[in-house]
Short mmCIF file of C-alpha atoms in Angstrom, two decimals:
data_model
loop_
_atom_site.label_atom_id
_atom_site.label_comp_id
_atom_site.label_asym_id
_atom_site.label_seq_id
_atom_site.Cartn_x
_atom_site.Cartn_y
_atom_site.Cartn_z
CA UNK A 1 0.00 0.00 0.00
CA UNK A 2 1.82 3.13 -0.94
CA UNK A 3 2.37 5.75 1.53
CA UNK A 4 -0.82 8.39 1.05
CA UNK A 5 -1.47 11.85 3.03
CA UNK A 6 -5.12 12.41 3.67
CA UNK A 7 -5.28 15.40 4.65
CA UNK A 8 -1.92 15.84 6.19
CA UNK A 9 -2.27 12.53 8.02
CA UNK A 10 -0.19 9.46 7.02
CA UNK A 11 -2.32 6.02 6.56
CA UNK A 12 -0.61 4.47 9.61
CA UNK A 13 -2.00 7.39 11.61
CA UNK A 14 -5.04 7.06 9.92
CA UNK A 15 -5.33 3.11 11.31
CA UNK A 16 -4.22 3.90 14.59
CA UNK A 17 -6.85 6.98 14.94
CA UNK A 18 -9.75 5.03 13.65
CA UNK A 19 -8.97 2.56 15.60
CA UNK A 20 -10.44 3.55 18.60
CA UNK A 21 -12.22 5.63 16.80
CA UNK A 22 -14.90 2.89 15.75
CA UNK A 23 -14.76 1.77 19.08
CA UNK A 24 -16.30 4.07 20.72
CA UNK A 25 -19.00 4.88 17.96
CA UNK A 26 -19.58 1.06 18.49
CA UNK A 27 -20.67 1.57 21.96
#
C-alpha cells in the first residue's frame, strides 16, 4: 500500500486513529 497523506495525516495514523475511533462509535 503506498504511503498516502489524507489530509496531512499518514495512513498508519489514519489506522491507529480510527482505531479507537470505531470503538467508541460502536458503543
Amino acid at each position: 500500500m503506498p504511503h498516502v497523506v489524507f489530509r496531512g495525516i499518514t495512513t498508519e495514523q489514519l489506522k491507529r486513529i480510527s482505531k479507537p475511533l470505531v470503538e467508541e462509535l460502536a458503543e
